[in-house]
Amino acid sequence: MTDYSSSEEIVDYILRITREIWEDRNPDLVMRYYGPEARIHALGGIMQGAVAVTENTRAMQTAFPDRLVIGEDVVCSPLEGGAWLSSHRIRSPMTSRGDNAYGPATGRKVTTHVVADCVVRNGLIEKEWLVRDNLSLVRQLGLDPQEVARREAARSHPDEHTRWLADERERVLDAPPLPSDPASPPDPQQDPLGFAREILLGLWQRPSEFCEAAYAPYAVLSDSDREVAGASDILSHYANMRESLKVLRLSVDHAGVQARGDGWTLAARWTAAAEHWQEFEGLPAARAPLFLMGISHWWLTGGRVAREWTVFDRLALMEQILRQSKAP
């Protein structure tokens, strides 16, 4: 196995193996690059082991044979024991040519936005957190999102995934409250975790002057298939989200920065315990307990956010709401 000593080597590794597996159509290489017990956590399900990842890759390539996995950015951070964490932002254009997880082929061209956080140790991926807005995918395929969500909610899930959702929500709720209004604004380069925490708290839980000042007036948000231009409209976008999803407690689980051009990309993976407070994607308020997992990338120049990319799985949240509505 190979040890990597620099972020540049990890960036090269992530981009290279992604191309070899997807563009070069070599799903068997998953067995070389993923550990035998690798765990992939997504809001809609858990995969364990390189064999399961290989099977999933084959199924995806059969459903979307022309899929491209275009790496838009990779942010790497060193971890203890010589491991690295990479946050890989991906844009993936493809055509529906075979049966997929949500239904038969539709022949439609779609584009998905994905972020994958991977722990790389000794040349192998041993853990991954994967976020994709599957609601956007379902809509582009021409399917009815509520019908798909109801079908997903009706099928049985492995106990491991159900326990993970409950345990993660409890973990976030049990964590001590994050401090508000720091004495001095966190420096994104010196304290990426603190900077990400203050931004995300301001967006999802309690608006703050720091959060408002952190966005340049010309900032642009890419939220899966939604583009929002201008700092004031970005803040309004999140205000609308807060009306539907009441975040009770938020945790920033990892954050790192990487120099990009004349600025920096800051990547943060976050989780939240929430409730379904008002109508969400056509589903009436049910006060259902929810667990969110998202990843945000911010490009900062001149000390402020100029671009944001945020992805979380809205379809999986709809499924959680519908499951809770049926619970006794």
Coordinates of N, CA, C and O in Angstrom, one line a residue, residues 73 81 87 101-103 113 134 149 156 159-160 183 192 209 214 225-226 228 254 259 276 279 300 303 323:
D73 N -13.5 20.0 -7.7 CA -12.6 20.4 -6.7 C -12.4 19.3 -5.7 O -13.3 18.4 -5.5
G81 N -2.5 9.6 12.4 CA -2.0 8.3 12.0 C -1.7 8.2 10.5 O -1.6 7.1 10.0
S87 N -12.4 15.8 0.3 CA -13.8 16.2 0.0 C -13.8 16.6 -1.5 O -13.3 17.6 -1.9
A101 N -32.3 2.9 -9.8 CA -32.9 2.6 -8.4 C -34.3 3.1 -8.3 O -35.0 2.6 -7.4
Y102 N -34.7 4.1 -9.2 CA -36.0 4.7 -9.0 C -37.0 4.3 -10.1 O -38.2 4.7 -10.0
G103 N -36.6 3.5 -11.1 CA -37.6 3.1 -12.1 C -36.9 2.8 -13.4 O -35.6 2.7 -13.5
H113 N -25.3 16.4 -8.9 CA -24.2 17.1 -8.2 C -23.9 16.2 -6.9 O -24.9 16.0 -6.2
N134 N -30.9 13.5 -4.6 CA -31.6 12.5 -5.4 C -33.0 13.1 -5.8 O -33.5 12.6 -6.8
A149 N -40.7 8.9 -3.3 CA -40.4 8.9 -1.9 C -41.3 7.9 -1.1 O -40.9 7.3 -0.2
S156 N -38.4 -2.0 3.0 CA -37.6 -2.3 4.2 C -36.2 -1.9 4.1 O -35.6 -2.1 3.1
D159 N -31.5 -2.9 9.4 CA -31.6 -2.3 10.7 C -30.4 -1.4 11.0 O -30.5 -0.4 11.7
E160 N -29.2 -1.7 10.3 CA -28.0 -0.9 10.6 C -28.2 0.5 10.1 O -27.8 1.4 10.9
A183 N -16.1 36.2 20.2 CA -15.5 37.6 20.5 C -14.8 38.1 19.2 O -14.9 39.3 19.0
P192 N -10.7 26.7 10.1 CA -11.8 26.4 9.2 C -13.0 25.9 9.8 O -14.2 26.1 9.4
E209 N -24.9 38.6 12.4 CA -24.2 39.6 11.6 C -22.9 39.0 11.0 O -22.6 39.4 9.9
A214 N -20.1 37.6 6.0 CA -19.1 36.7 5.4 C -19.4 36.5 3.9 O -18.5 36.0 3.2
D225 N -29.7 21.7 -8.1 CA -30.2 22.2 -9.4 C -30.6 23.6 -9.2 O -31.2 24.2 -10.1
R226 N -30.4 24.3 -8.1 CA -30.8 25.6 -7.8 C -29.6 26.6 -7.8 O -28.6 26.3 -7.2
V228 N -28.6 30.5 -6.9 CA -29.1 31.7 -6.2 C -28.0 32.8 -6.3 O -26.9 32.5 -5.9
H254 N -16.4 17.9 10.1 CA -15.1 18.1 9.6 C -15.0 19.3 8.7 O -16.0 19.7 8.1
A259 N -5.8 26.0 -0.9 CA -5.6 27.2 -1.8 C -6.1 26.9 -3.2 O -5.8 25.8 -3.7
H276 N -39.6 18.5 11.0 CA -40.4 18.9 9.8 C -41.4 19.9 10.3 O -42.5 19.5 10.7
E279 N -44.6 22.8 5.5 CA -44.6 22.1 4.2 C -43.2 22.0 3.7 O -42.5 23.0 3.6
L300 N -13.5 31.3 -1.1 CA -13.4 32.6 -0.5 C -12.3 33.4 -1.2 O -11.2 32.9 -1.4
G303 N -11.3 37.5 1.7 CA -11.8 37.2 3.0 C -13.3 36.9 3.1 O -13.9 36.7 4.2
R323 N -41.9 8.0 6.5 CA -41.7 6.8 7.4 C -42.3 7.2 8.8 O -43.0 6.4 9.5

